[in-house]
Short mmCIF file of N, CA, C and O in Angstrom, two decimals:
data_model
loop_
_atom_site.label_atom_id
_atom_site.label_comp_id
_atom_site.label_asym_id
_atom_site.label_seq_id
_atom_site.Cartn_x
_atom_site.Cartn_y
_atom_site.Cartn_z
N UNK K 1 27.77 -4.77 18.76
CA UNK K 1 27.10 -3.54 18.41
C UNK K 1 27.87 -2.32 18.95
O UNK K 1 27.92 -1.30 18.29
N UNK K 2 28.43 -2.46 20.13
CA UNK K 2 29.21 -1.36 20.69
C UNK K 2 30.43 -1.05 19.83
O UNK K 2 30.81 0.11 19.67
N UNK K 3 31.03 -2.09 19.24
CA UNK K 3 32.20 -1.89 18.39
C UNK K 3 31.79 -1.12 17.13
O UNK K 3 32.50 -0.21 16.69
N UNK K 4 30.64 -1.46 16.57
CA UNK K 4 30.16 -0.76 15.37
C UNK K 4 29.93 0.71 15.68
O UNK K 4 30.35 1.60 14.93
N UNK K 5 29.23 0.99 16.81
CA UNK K 5 28.96 2.39 17.16
C UNK K 5 30.24 3.13 17.51
O UNK K 5 30.36 4.32 17.23
N UNK K 6 31.19 2.43 18.11
CA UNK K 6 32.46 3.09 18.43
C UNK K 6 33.17 3.49 17.14
O UNK K 6 33.71 4.59 17.03
N UNK K 7 33.15 2.62 16.14
CA UNK K 7 33.76 2.94 14.84
C UNK K 7 33.06 4.11 14.17
O UNK K 7 33.71 5.00 13.62
N UNK K 8 31.72 4.10 14.21
CA UNK K 8 30.97 5.21 13.61
C UNK K 8 31.28 6.52 14.32
O UNK K 8 31.44 7.56 13.68
N UNK K 9 31.32 6.47 15.65
CA UNK K 9 31.56 7.71 16.39
C UNK K 9 32.97 8.23 16.15
O UNK K 9 33.18 9.44 16.06
N UNK K 10 33.94 7.33 16.02
CA UNK K 10 35.32 7.77 15.73
C UNK K 10 35.41 8.42 14.35
O UNK K 10 36.04 9.47 14.19
N UNK K 11 34.77 7.81 13.36
CA UNK K 11 34.78 8.38 12.01
C UNK K 11 34.07 9.73 12.00
O UNK K 11 34.56 10.69 11.40
N UNK K 12 32.93 9.81 12.67
CA UNK K 12 32.19 11.07 12.74
C UNK K 12 33.00 12.13 13.48
O UNK K 12 33.02 13.30 13.08
N UNK K 13 33.69 11.73 14.53
CA UNK K 13 34.53 12.67 15.29
C UNK K 13 35.65 13.22 14.41
O UNK K 13 35.93 14.43 14.42
N UNK K 14 36.27 12.36 13.61
CA UNK K 14 37.33 12.81 12.70
C UNK K 14 36.77 13.80 11.67
O UNK K 14 37.41 14.81 11.36
N UNK K 15 35.60 13.48 11.13
CA UNK K 15 34.98 14.39 10.15
C UNK K 15 34.62 15.72 10.80
O UNK K 15 34.79 16.78 10.19
N UNK K 16 34.14 15.69 12.03
CA UNK K 16 33.78 16.93 12.72
C UNK K 16 35.02 17.76 13.04
O UNK K 16 34.98 18.99 12.95
N UNK K 17 36.11 17.10 13.37
CA UNK K 17 37.35 17.84 13.61
C UNK K 17 37.86 18.48 12.32
O UNK K 17 38.31 19.63 12.32
N UNK K 18 37.75 17.73 11.21
CA UNK K 18 38.15 18.30 9.92
C UNK K 18 37.23 19.47 9.56
O UNK K 18 37.68 20.49 9.01
N UNK K 19 35.94 19.34 9.89
CA UNK K 19 35.00 20.42 9.62
C UNK K 19 35.34 21.66 10.44
O UNK K 19 35.30 22.78 9.94
N UNK K 20 35.72 21.45 11.69
CA UNK K 20 36.09 22.57 12.55
C UNK K 20 37.33 23.29 12.00
O UNK K 20 37.38 24.52 11.96
N UNK K 21 38.31 22.53 11.53
CA UNK K 21 39.52 23.13 10.96
C UNK K 21 39.18 23.94 9.71
O UNK K 21 39.70 25.04 9.51
N UNK K 22 38.32 23.39 8.86
CA UNK K 22 37.92 24.11 7.65
C UNK K 22 37.15 25.37 7.98
O UNK K 22 37.31 26.39 7.33
N UNK K 23 36.29 25.29 8.99
CA UNK K 23 35.52 26.47 9.40
C UNK K 23 36.45 27.56 9.92
O UNK K 23 36.30 28.73 9.58
N UNK K 24 37.42 27.16 10.73
CA UNK K 24 38.36 28.14 11.28
C UNK K 24 39.25 28.76 10.21
O UNK K 24 39.66 29.90 10.34
N UNK K 25 39.51 28.00 9.13
CA UNK K 25 40.33 28.55 8.05
C UNK K 25 39.50 29.35 7.06
O UNK K 25 40.05 29.95 6.13
N UNK K 26 38.17 29.36 7.23
CA UNK K 26 37.32 30.19 6.37
C UNK K 26 36.60 29.43 5.28
O UNK K 26 35.81 30.01 4.54
N UNK K 27 36.84 28.12 5.16
CA UNK K 27 36.18 27.32 4.13
C UNK K 27 34.90 26.70 4.72
O UNK K 27 34.85 25.53 5.06
N UNK K 28 33.87 27.53 4.83
CA UNK K 28 32.65 27.08 5.51
C UNK K 28 31.86 26.08 4.68
O UNK K 28 31.16 25.23 5.23
N UNK K 29 31.96 26.13 3.36
CA UNK K 29 31.24 25.19 2.53
C UNK K 29 31.74 23.76 2.75
O UNK K 29 30.95 22.83 2.93
N UNK K 30 33.05 23.59 2.76
CA UNK K 30 33.62 22.27 3.02
C UNK K 30 33.33 21.84 4.45
O UNK K 30 33.04 20.67 4.71
N UNK K 31 33.38 22.78 5.37
CA UNK K 31 33.08 22.46 6.77
C UNK K 31 31.64 21.96 6.92
O UNK K 31 31.40 20.97 7.61
N UNK K 32 30.72 22.63 6.26
CA UNK K 32 29.32 22.21 6.32
C UNK K 32 29.14 20.84 5.70
O UNK K 32 28.43 19.98 6.24
N UNK K 33 29.79 20.62 4.57
CA UNK K 33 29.68 19.32 3.89
C UNK K 33 30.20 18.19 4.78
O UNK K 33 29.57 17.14 4.90
N UNK K 34 31.34 18.40 5.42
CA UNK K 34 31.91 17.39 6.29
C UNK K 34 31.04 17.12 7.52
O UNK K 34 30.85 15.98 7.92
N UNK K 35 30.50 18.17 8.10
CA UNK K 35 29.65 18.01 9.27
C UNK K 35 28.36 17.27 8.92
O UNK K 35 27.92 16.39 9.66
N UNK K 36 27.78 17.61 7.79
CA UNK K 36 26.55 16.96 7.34
C UNK K 36 26.83 15.49 7.03
O UNK K 36 26.04 14.60 7.33
N UNK K 37 27.99 15.21 6.43
CA UNK K 37 28.37 13.84 6.13
C UNK K 37 28.57 13.04 7.42
O UNK K 37 28.16 11.88 7.51
N UNK K 38 29.17 13.63 8.41
CA UNK K 38 29.37 12.96 9.69
C UNK K 38 28.04 12.56 10.30
O UNK K 38 27.88 11.45 10.82
N UNK K 39 27.08 13.45 10.24
CA UNK K 39 25.77 13.17 10.82
C UNK K 39 24.98 12.15 9.98
O UNK K 39 24.53 11.14 10.50
N UNK K 40 24.83 12.43 8.70
CA UNK K 40 23.95 11.61 7.86
C UNK K 40 24.47 10.23 7.55
O UNK K 40 23.73 9.26 7.62
N UNK K 41 25.76 10.11 7.22
CA UNK K 41 26.29 8.82 6.80
C UNK K 41 26.82 8.00 7.97
O UNK K 41 26.69 6.78 7.98
N UNK K 42 27.44 8.64 8.93
CA UNK K 42 28.11 7.88 9.96
C UNK K 42 27.31 7.74 11.25
O UNK K 42 27.31 6.67 11.86
N UNK K 43 26.61 8.77 11.66
CA UNK K 43 25.82 8.67 12.88
C UNK K 43 24.45 8.05 12.58
O UNK K 43 24.04 7.09 13.22
N UNK K 44 23.75 8.58 11.60
CA UNK K 44 22.41 8.09 11.30
C UNK K 44 22.43 6.91 10.32
O UNK K 44 21.39 6.36 10.00
N UNK K 45 23.59 6.54 9.83
CA UNK K 45 23.78 5.37 8.96
C UNK K 45 22.87 5.40 7.73
O UNK K 45 22.33 4.39 7.31
N UNK K 46 22.67 6.57 7.17
CA UNK K 46 21.90 6.70 5.95
C UNK K 46 20.40 6.72 6.13
O UNK K 46 19.67 6.77 5.15
N UNK K 47 19.89 6.65 7.36
CA UNK K 47 18.43 6.70 7.54
C UNK K 47 17.89 8.10 7.37
O UNK K 47 16.72 8.28 7.13
N UNK K 48 18.75 9.08 7.52
CA UNK K 48 18.41 10.47 7.25
C UNK K 48 19.41 10.94 6.20
O UNK K 48 20.61 10.81 6.38
N UNK K 49 18.90 11.43 5.10
CA UNK K 49 19.78 11.88 4.03
C UNK K 49 20.16 13.33 4.27
O UNK K 49 19.31 14.20 4.35
N UNK K 50 21.45 13.60 4.40
CA UNK K 50 21.94 14.95 4.69
C UNK K 50 22.94 15.38 3.62
O UNK K 50 24.13 15.50 3.89
N UNK K 51 22.49 15.62 2.40
CA UNK K 51 23.43 15.96 1.34
C UNK K 51 23.62 17.46 1.13
O UNK K 51 24.45 17.86 0.32
N UNK K 52 22.85 18.28 1.81
CA UNK K 52 22.83 19.70 1.49
C UNK K 52 23.71 20.51 2.43
O UNK K 52 23.60 20.39 3.63
N UNK K 53 24.59 21.34 1.88
CA UNK K 53 25.43 22.19 2.74
C UNK K 53 24.73 23.47 3.17
O UNK K 53 25.36 24.39 3.66
N UNK K 54 23.43 23.55 2.96
CA UNK K 54 22.63 24.72 3.37
C UNK K 54 21.31 24.20 3.94
O UNK K 54 20.99 23.03 3.81
N UNK K 55 20.59 25.07 4.59
CA UNK K 55 19.32 24.66 5.19
C UNK K 55 18.39 24.12 4.12
O UNK K 55 18.38 24.65 3.01
N UNK K 56 17.66 23.08 4.36
CA UNK K 56 17.38 22.35 5.59
C UNK K 56 18.39 21.25 5.93
O UNK K 56 18.14 20.47 6.84
N UNK K 57 19.51 21.13 5.24
CA UNK K 57 20.59 20.19 5.49
C UNK K 57 20.18 18.74 5.29
O UNK K 57 20.75 18.03 4.49
N UNK K 58 19.20 18.27 6.04
CA UNK K 58 18.84 16.85 6.01
C UNK K 58 17.43 16.65 5.46
O UNK K 58 16.55 17.46 5.68
N UNK K 59 17.27 15.54 4.76
CA UNK K 59 15.98 15.14 4.25
C UNK K 59 15.63 13.81 4.89
O UNK K 59 16.40 12.86 4.83
N UNK K 60 14.48 13.72 5.50
CA UNK K 60 14.06 12.49 6.15
C UNK K 60 13.68 11.47 5.09
O UNK K 60 12.84 11.75 4.23
N UNK K 61 14.28 10.28 5.13
CA UNK K 61 13.99 9.26 4.12
C UNK K 61 12.97 8.24 4.59
O UNK K 61 12.67 7.31 3.87
N UNK K 62 12.46 8.39 5.79
CA UNK K 62 11.44 7.45 6.26
C UNK K 62 10.06 7.96 5.86
O UNK K 62 9.85 9.14 5.64
N UNK K 63 9.13 7.03 5.75
CA UNK K 63 7.77 7.38 5.35
C UNK K 63 7.02 7.97 6.54
O UNK K 63 7.11 7.48 7.65
N UNK K 64 6.30 9.02 6.29
CA UNK K 64 5.50 9.65 7.33
C UNK K 64 4.02 9.35 7.09
O UNK K 64 3.65 8.92 5.99
N UNK K 65 3.17 9.57 8.07
CA UNK K 65 1.73 9.35 7.84
C UNK K 65 1.18 10.20 6.70
O UNK K 65 0.29 9.77 5.97
N UNK K 66 1.73 11.39 6.52
CA UNK K 66 1.27 12.25 5.43
C UNK K 66 1.56 11.63 4.07
O UNK K 66 0.74 11.71 3.16
N UNK K 67 2.72 10.99 3.93
CA UNK K 67 3.03 10.38 2.65
C UNK K 67 2.08 9.22 2.35
O UNK K 67 1.72 9.00 1.19
N UNK K 68 1.65 8.48 3.38
CA UNK K 68 0.68 7.42 3.14
C UNK K 68 -0.66 7.99 2.70
O UNK K 68 -1.33 7.42 1.84
N UNK K 69 -1.06 9.12 3.25
CA UNK K 69 -2.31 9.76 2.85
C UNK K 69 -2.23 10.22 1.39
O UNK K 69 -3.15 9.99 0.60
N UNK K 70 -1.11 10.83 1.02
CA UNK K 70 -0.94 11.30 -0.36
C UNK K 70 -0.95 10.13 -1.33
O UNK K 70 -1.63 10.17 -2.36
N UNK K 71 -0.21 9.06 -1.00
CA UNK K 71 -0.21 7.89 -1.88
C UNK K 71 -1.58 7.23 -1.94
O UNK K 71 -1.99 6.74 -2.99
N UNK K 72 -2.30 7.22 -0.81
CA UNK K 72 -3.65 6.68 -0.81
C UNK K 72 -4.59 7.46 -1.70
O UNK K 72 -5.37 6.88 -2.46
N UNK K 73 -4.53 8.78 -1.61
CA UNK K 73 -5.38 9.62 -2.47
C UNK K 73 -5.01 9.47 -3.94
O UNK K 73 -5.88 9.41 -4.81
N UNK K 74 -3.73 9.39 -4.23
CA UNK K 74 -3.29 9.19 -5.61
C UNK K 74 -3.79 7.84 -6.13
O UNK K 74 -4.26 7.75 -7.27
N UNK K 75 -3.68 6.81 -5.31
CA UNK K 75 -4.19 5.50 -5.70
C UNK K 75 -5.69 5.52 -5.93
O UNK K 75 -6.19 4.88 -6.86
N UNK K 76 -6.42 6.27 -5.09
CA UNK K 76 -7.86 6.38 -5.26
C UNK K 76 -8.21 7.06 -6.58
O UNK K 76 -9.12 6.64 -7.28
N UNK K 77 -7.50 8.10 -6.94
CA UNK K 77 -7.74 8.79 -8.21
C UNK K 77 -7.47 7.85 -9.38
O UNK K 77 -8.25 7.80 -10.34
N UNK K 78 -6.38 7.10 -9.32
CA UNK K 78 -6.07 6.15 -10.39
C UNK K 78 -7.15 5.07 -10.49
O UNK K 78 -7.60 4.72 -11.59
N UNK K 79 -7.59 4.56 -9.35
CA UNK K 79 -8.65 3.56 -9.34
C UNK K 79 -9.93 4.10 -9.95
O UNK K 79 -10.58 3.43 -10.77
N UNK K 80 -10.32 5.32 -9.59
CA UNK K 80 -11.53 5.92 -10.15
C UNK K 80 -11.40 6.13 -11.66
O UNK K 80 -12.36 5.95 -12.40
N UNK K 81 -10.21 6.51 -12.11
CA UNK K 81 -9.99 6.69 -13.53
C UNK K 81 -10.15 5.35 -14.26
O UNK K 81 -10.80 5.28 -15.31
N UNK K 82 -9.58 4.28 -13.70
CA UNK K 82 -9.68 2.97 -14.35
C UNK K 82 -11.12 2.46 -14.36
O UNK K 82 -11.57 1.88 -15.35
N UNK K 83 -11.87 2.68 -13.28
CA UNK K 83 -13.28 2.28 -13.24
C UNK K 83 -14.07 3.07 -14.28
O UNK K 83 -14.91 2.52 -15.00
N UNK K 84 -13.81 4.36 -14.38
CA UNK K 84 -14.49 5.18 -15.38
C UNK K 84 -14.16 4.72 -16.80
O UNK K 84 -15.04 4.64 -17.66
N UNK K 85 -12.89 4.40 -17.03
CA UNK K 85 -12.48 3.91 -18.35
C UNK K 85 -13.17 2.59 -18.67
O UNK K 85 -13.70 2.41 -19.78
N UNK K 86 -13.20 1.69 -17.72
CA UNK K 86 -13.86 0.40 -17.92
C UNK K 86 -15.36 0.60 -18.19
O UNK K 86 -15.93 -0.02 -19.08
N UNK K 87 -15.99 1.46 -17.41
CA UNK K 87 -17.43 1.70 -17.58
C UNK K 87 -17.73 2.32 -18.93
O UNK K 87 -18.72 1.96 -19.58
N UNK K 88 -16.89 3.24 -19.38
CA UNK K 88 -17.16 3.89 -20.67
C UNK K 88 -16.97 2.93 -21.84
O UNK K 88 -17.60 3.10 -22.88
N UNK K 89 -16.12 1.93 -21.67
CA UNK K 89 -15.90 0.98 -22.76
C UNK K 89 -16.93 -0.15 -22.72
O UNK K 89 -17.54 -0.48 -23.73
N UNK K 90 -17.13 -0.74 -21.56
CA UNK K 90 -17.97 -1.94 -21.49
C UNK K 90 -19.46 -1.64 -21.34
O UNK K 90 -20.28 -2.47 -21.71
N UNK K 91 -19.83 -0.53 -20.79
CA UNK K 91 -21.25 -0.22 -20.59
C UNK K 91 -21.82 0.73 -21.62
O UNK K 91 -22.87 1.31 -21.42
N UNK K 92 -21.13 0.86 -22.72
CA UNK K 92 -21.58 1.73 -23.81
C UNK K 92 -22.81 1.10 -24.47
O UNK K 92 -22.85 -0.11 -24.71
N UNK K 93 -23.83 1.91 -24.80
CA UNK K 93 -25.00 1.34 -25.49
C UNK K 93 -24.60 0.86 -26.90
O UNK K 93 -23.72 1.43 -27.52
N UNK K 94 -25.22 -0.21 -27.37
CA UNK K 94 -24.87 -0.74 -28.70
C UNK K 94 -25.22 0.25 -29.80
O UNK K 94 -26.17 1.02 -29.68
N UNK K 95 -24.39 0.24 -30.86
CA UNK K 95 -24.66 1.11 -32.00
C UNK K 95 -25.80 0.55 -32.81
O UNK K 95 -25.96 -0.63 -32.99
N UNK K 96 -26.63 1.44 -33.36
CA UNK K 96 -27.75 0.99 -34.19
C UNK K 96 -27.44 1.08 -35.62
O UNK K 96 -26.71 1.77 -36.17
#
């Protein structure tokens, strides 16, 4: 495991050095891209998505408690819709 982290840190260090050179030469967009890539792909190993060269830079890809609440509420709405659909079809009074 130490060898893996050493490799990641070396790659990230190289990207950060390249980012520093680009920043000093005035190419801040490339510098930001390289720095974000060093963090998101090499340090965090893709658990945090950092594709943006502007704020907020990184997007958290793990599920939060809020996302479970939203998915739960969405599932509840779908369930209620299906129950309502079933009730309107099967519990309809017979035609005379």
